[in-house]
């Protein structure tokens, strides 16, 4: 954005620090709002359908919050709402945030010497026109053997307890054990840059 004034405002509908960092890296200024949804109440057979449904629900929740706060029509420039969701898929099973340390440990042990995938969605809504576009993105991640002491350190530190599938490939402790990422790291972290840019353009 090279310091140009942006012709639209952005709301990032997420409390994720990683998503916030990625959107900042893309050069955008934005405000934050989080959605109040019952993620466990939304169930779909396929991971791609699940992440799309969850991001839709987040977007809808924020749109209804905003409608009770103000009326978008008064704004000269459009406001773009970005909502996203990511799940980890391991051996065909969707993994969300681990319930506890024991589950986080089991998750990470499973990745050791194996592989998993992330499926992430992005839904972008132009709040002025109501136009909404969304897509999903899949990334495959292959691991070397992860030593038990590394797994214990990760759990002790706690970041893995708050992310889907206890998966943090950008973490300095785990990076040496990531063999290959087929796709983009920003997608694994929750917001694929290229897809987000494309969807922003489509709704403007």
Short mmCIF file of C-alpha atoms in Angstrom, two decimals:
data_model
loop_
_atom_site.label_atom_id
_atom_site.label_comp_id
_atom_site.label_asym_id
_atom_site.label_seq_id
_atom_site.Cartn_x
_atom_site.Cartn_y
_atom_site.Cartn_z
CA UNK A 1 0.00 0.00 0.00
CA UNK A 2 3.13 2.24 0.16
CA UNK A 3 1.54 4.74 2.50
CA UNK A 4 -1.24 5.56 0.04
CA UNK A 5 -4.62 6.24 1.56
CA UNK A 6 -6.71 3.15 1.22
CA UNK A 7 -10.01 3.64 -0.67
CA UNK A 8 -11.82 1.36 1.78
CA UNK A 9 -11.81 0.48 5.46
CA UNK A 10 -11.07 -3.02 6.71
CA UNK A 11 -12.44 -4.90 9.69
CA UNK A 12 -10.64 -8.13 10.56
CA UNK A 13 -13.21 -10.41 12.14
CA UNK A 14 -10.75 -12.40 14.19
CA UNK A 15 -8.98 -12.36 17.54
CA UNK A 16 -6.06 -14.38 16.12
CA UNK A 17 -2.68 -12.69 16.59
CA UNK A 18 -1.28 -14.57 13.58
CA UNK A 19 -4.06 -13.28 11.28
CA UNK A 20 -3.54 -9.76 12.61
CA UNK A 21 0.19 -9.97 11.83
CA UNK A 22 -0.39 -11.34 8.32
CA UNK A 23 -2.87 -8.59 7.43
CA UNK A 24 -0.42 -5.97 8.75
CA UNK A 25 2.35 -7.52 6.63
CA UNK A 26 0.07 -7.08 3.61
CA UNK A 27 0.22 -3.34 4.27
CA UNK A 28 -3.34 -2.81 5.44
CA UNK A 29 -4.61 -0.82 8.37
CA UNK A 30 -7.68 -2.30 10.00
CA UNK A 31 -9.86 -2.47 13.07
CA UNK A 32 -10.59 -5.68 14.94
CA UNK A 33 -13.89 -7.30 15.86
CA UNK A 34 -14.43 -10.81 17.08
CA UNK A 35 -17.45 -12.99 16.45
CA UNK A 36 -19.50 -14.62 19.18
CA UNK A 37 -20.35 -17.97 17.67
CA UNK A 38 -20.61 -21.49 19.01
CA UNK A 39 -18.01 -23.16 16.79
CA UNK A 40 -18.85 -26.59 18.20
CA UNK A 41 -22.46 -26.09 17.14
CA UNK A 42 -21.45 -26.02 13.47
CA UNK A 43 -20.77 -29.43 11.98
CA UNK A 44 -20.02 -30.42 8.39
CA UNK A 45 -18.82 -33.67 6.86
CA UNK A 46 -15.96 -32.20 4.80
CA UNK A 47 -13.26 -29.91 6.25
CA UNK A 48 -13.65 -27.52 3.29
CA UNK A 49 -17.38 -27.16 4.04
CA UNK A 50 -16.70 -26.78 7.76
CA UNK A 51 -14.22 -23.90 7.44
CA UNK A 52 -16.48 -22.10 4.96
CA UNK A 53 -19.49 -22.50 7.28
CA UNK A 54 -17.49 -21.29 10.29
CA UNK A 55 -16.15 -18.22 8.48
CA UNK A 56 -19.68 -17.46 7.19
CA UNK A 57 -21.04 -17.70 10.73
CA UNK A 58 -18.28 -15.38 12.01
CA UNK A 59 -19.03 -12.86 9.23
CA UNK A 60 -22.80 -13.01 9.90
CA UNK A 61 -22.25 -12.52 13.63
CA UNK A 62 -20.13 -9.41 13.06
CA UNK A 63 -22.50 -8.00 10.41
CA UNK A 64 -25.41 -8.24 12.85
CA UNK A 65 -23.30 -6.64 15.61
CA UNK A 66 -22.43 -3.75 13.28
CA UNK A 67 -26.03 -3.28 12.17
CA UNK A 68 -27.02 -2.72 15.77
CA UNK A 69 -24.19 -0.19 16.22
CA UNK A 70 -24.43 1.92 13.08
CA UNK A 71 -25.83 2.26 9.60
CA UNK A 72 -23.26 1.56 6.89
CA UNK A 73 -25.09 3.64 4.22
CA UNK A 74 -23.81 6.91 5.70
CA UNK A 75 -20.20 6.00 4.87
CA UNK A 76 -18.68 7.43 1.71
CA UNK A 77 -16.10 4.68 1.43
CA UNK A 78 -16.85 0.96 1.65
CA UNK A 79 -15.94 -1.16 4.64
CA UNK A 80 -14.56 -4.62 3.93
CA UNK A 81 -15.03 -7.37 6.52
CA UNK A 82 -12.55 -10.25 6.46
CA UNK A 83 -13.48 -13.45 8.30
CA UNK A 84 -11.46 -16.66 8.25
CA UNK A 85 -11.24 -20.10 9.77
CA UNK A 86 -8.63 -22.86 9.76
CA UNK A 87 -8.75 -26.52 10.74
CA UNK A 88 -6.09 -29.20 10.71
CA UNK A 89 -6.81 -32.51 8.97
CA UNK A 90 -4.92 -35.60 10.12
CA UNK A 91 -5.61 -39.00 8.55
CA UNK A 92 -8.91 -37.67 7.23
CA UNK A 93 -10.10 -36.41 10.63
CA UNK A 94 -10.67 -32.73 11.39
CA UNK A 95 -8.75 -31.43 14.39
CA UNK A 96 -9.76 -28.25 16.14
CA UNK A 97 -8.10 -26.74 19.23
CA UNK A 98 -6.91 -29.44 21.67
CA UNK A 99 -9.14 -29.89 24.72
CA UNK A 100 -6.16 -30.22 27.08
CA UNK A 101 -2.43 -30.91 27.31
CA UNK A 102 -2.91 -34.65 26.88
CA UNK A 103 -4.74 -34.17 23.59
CA UNK A 104 -2.17 -31.61 22.37
CA UNK A 105 0.59 -34.15 23.10
CA UNK A 106 -1.25 -36.88 21.16
CA UNK A 107 -1.80 -34.53 18.22
CA UNK A 108 1.88 -33.51 17.94
CA UNK A 109 3.12 -37.11 18.42
CA UNK A 110 0.91 -38.05 15.47
CA UNK A 111 2.62 -35.49 13.22
CA UNK A 112 6.08 -36.79 14.14
CA UNK A 113 7.52 -38.52 11.07
CA UNK A 114 4.16 -38.10 9.37
CA UNK A 115 2.06 -35.44 7.76
CA UNK A 116 -1.10 -33.40 8.14
CA UNK A 117 -2.92 -30.69 6.21
CA UNK A 118 -4.54 -27.38 7.01
CA UNK A 119 -7.74 -26.28 5.36
CA UNK A 120 -8.39 -22.57 5.67
CA UNK A 121 -11.21 -20.34 4.49
CA UNK A 122 -11.41 -16.64 3.82
CA UNK A 123 -14.72 -14.81 3.42
CA UNK A 124 -14.67 -11.15 2.43
CA UNK A 125 -17.83 -9.03 2.63
CA UNK A 126 -18.31 -5.52 1.25
CA UNK A 127 -20.57 -4.07 3.95
CA UNK A 128 -21.66 -1.18 1.75
CA UNK A 129 -22.90 -3.31 -1.19
CA UNK A 130 -23.48 -6.61 0.60
CA UNK A 131 -21.30 -8.46 -1.94
CA UNK A 132 -19.58 -11.47 -0.35
CA UNK A 133 -16.93 -13.78 -1.79
CA UNK A 134 -15.22 -16.72 -0.14
CA UNK A 135 -12.86 -19.56 -0.95
CA UNK A 136 -10.80 -22.18 0.83
CA UNK A 137 -7.17 -23.19 0.58
CA UNK A 138 -5.41 -26.46 1.50
CA UNK A 139 -1.77 -26.91 2.52
CA UNK A 140 0.05 -30.22 3.12
CA UNK A 141 2.74 -30.32 5.84
CA UNK A 142 5.35 -33.07 6.22
CA UNK A 143 7.39 -33.60 9.39
CA UNK A 144 10.64 -35.25 10.45
CA UNK A 145 10.57 -37.17 13.73
CA UNK A 146 9.80 -34.70 16.57
CA UNK A 147 11.67 -35.59 19.81
CA UNK A 148 9.55 -35.99 22.95
CA UNK A 149 11.49 -33.26 24.79
CA UNK A 150 10.54 -30.78 22.06
CA UNK A 151 6.89 -31.79 22.37
CA UNK A 152 7.05 -31.30 26.15
CA UNK A 153 8.66 -27.86 25.75
CA UNK A 154 5.94 -26.82 23.32
CA UNK A 155 3.21 -27.91 25.72
CA UNK A 156 4.88 -26.28 28.71
CA UNK A 157 5.08 -23.03 26.78
CA UNK A 158 1.39 -23.27 25.92
CA UNK A 159 0.96 -21.72 22.46
CA UNK A 160 -0.01 -25.11 20.96
CA UNK A 161 -2.99 -25.34 23.32
CA UNK A 162 -4.74 -22.41 21.64
CA UNK A 163 -4.48 -23.33 17.95
CA UNK A 164 -6.25 -25.82 15.69
CA UNK A 165 -4.63 -29.24 15.84
CA UNK A 166 -1.94 -27.93 18.26
CA UNK A 167 -0.09 -27.03 15.06
CA UNK A 168 2.44 -24.16 15.08
CA UNK A 169 4.84 -24.67 12.16
CA UNK A 170 6.28 -21.16 12.48
CA UNK A 171 7.39 -21.82 16.08
CA UNK A 172 11.22 -21.79 16.52
CA UNK A 173 11.08 -25.11 18.41
CA UNK A 174 9.17 -26.92 15.67
CA UNK A 175 10.64 -25.28 12.54
CA UNK A 176 13.71 -27.58 12.38
CA UNK A 177 11.37 -30.59 12.25
CA UNK A 178 9.20 -29.34 9.39
CA UNK A 179 10.34 -31.32 6.36
CA UNK A 180 8.18 -29.74 3.66
CA UNK A 181 5.24 -27.37 3.30
CA UNK A 182 3.25 -27.79 0.08
CA UNK A 183 1.44 -24.47 -0.05
CA UNK A 184 2.00 -21.21 1.81
CA UNK A 185 2.94 -20.72 5.47
CA UNK A 186 0.56 -17.74 5.78
CA UNK A 187 -2.32 -20.08 4.89
CA UNK A 188 -1.26 -22.51 7.65
CA UNK A 189 -1.14 -19.57 10.07
CA UNK A 190 -4.71 -18.62 9.25
CA UNK A 191 -4.80 -16.08 6.41
CA UNK A 192 -3.58 -16.88 2.88
CA UNK A 193 -2.32 -13.54 1.52
CA UNK A 194 -2.85 -14.12 -2.21
CA UNK A 195 -6.38 -15.45 -1.72
CA UNK A 196 -7.28 -12.58 0.63
CA UNK A 197 -6.03 -9.99 -1.90
CA UNK A 198 -7.99 -11.67 -4.70
CA UNK A 199 -11.23 -11.71 -2.68
CA UNK A 200 -10.83 -8.05 -1.62
CA UNK A 201 -10.52 -7.08 -5.30
CA UNK A 202 -13.58 -9.18 -6.19
CA UNK A 203 -15.90 -7.48 -3.69
CA UNK A 204 -14.86 -3.90 -4.44
#
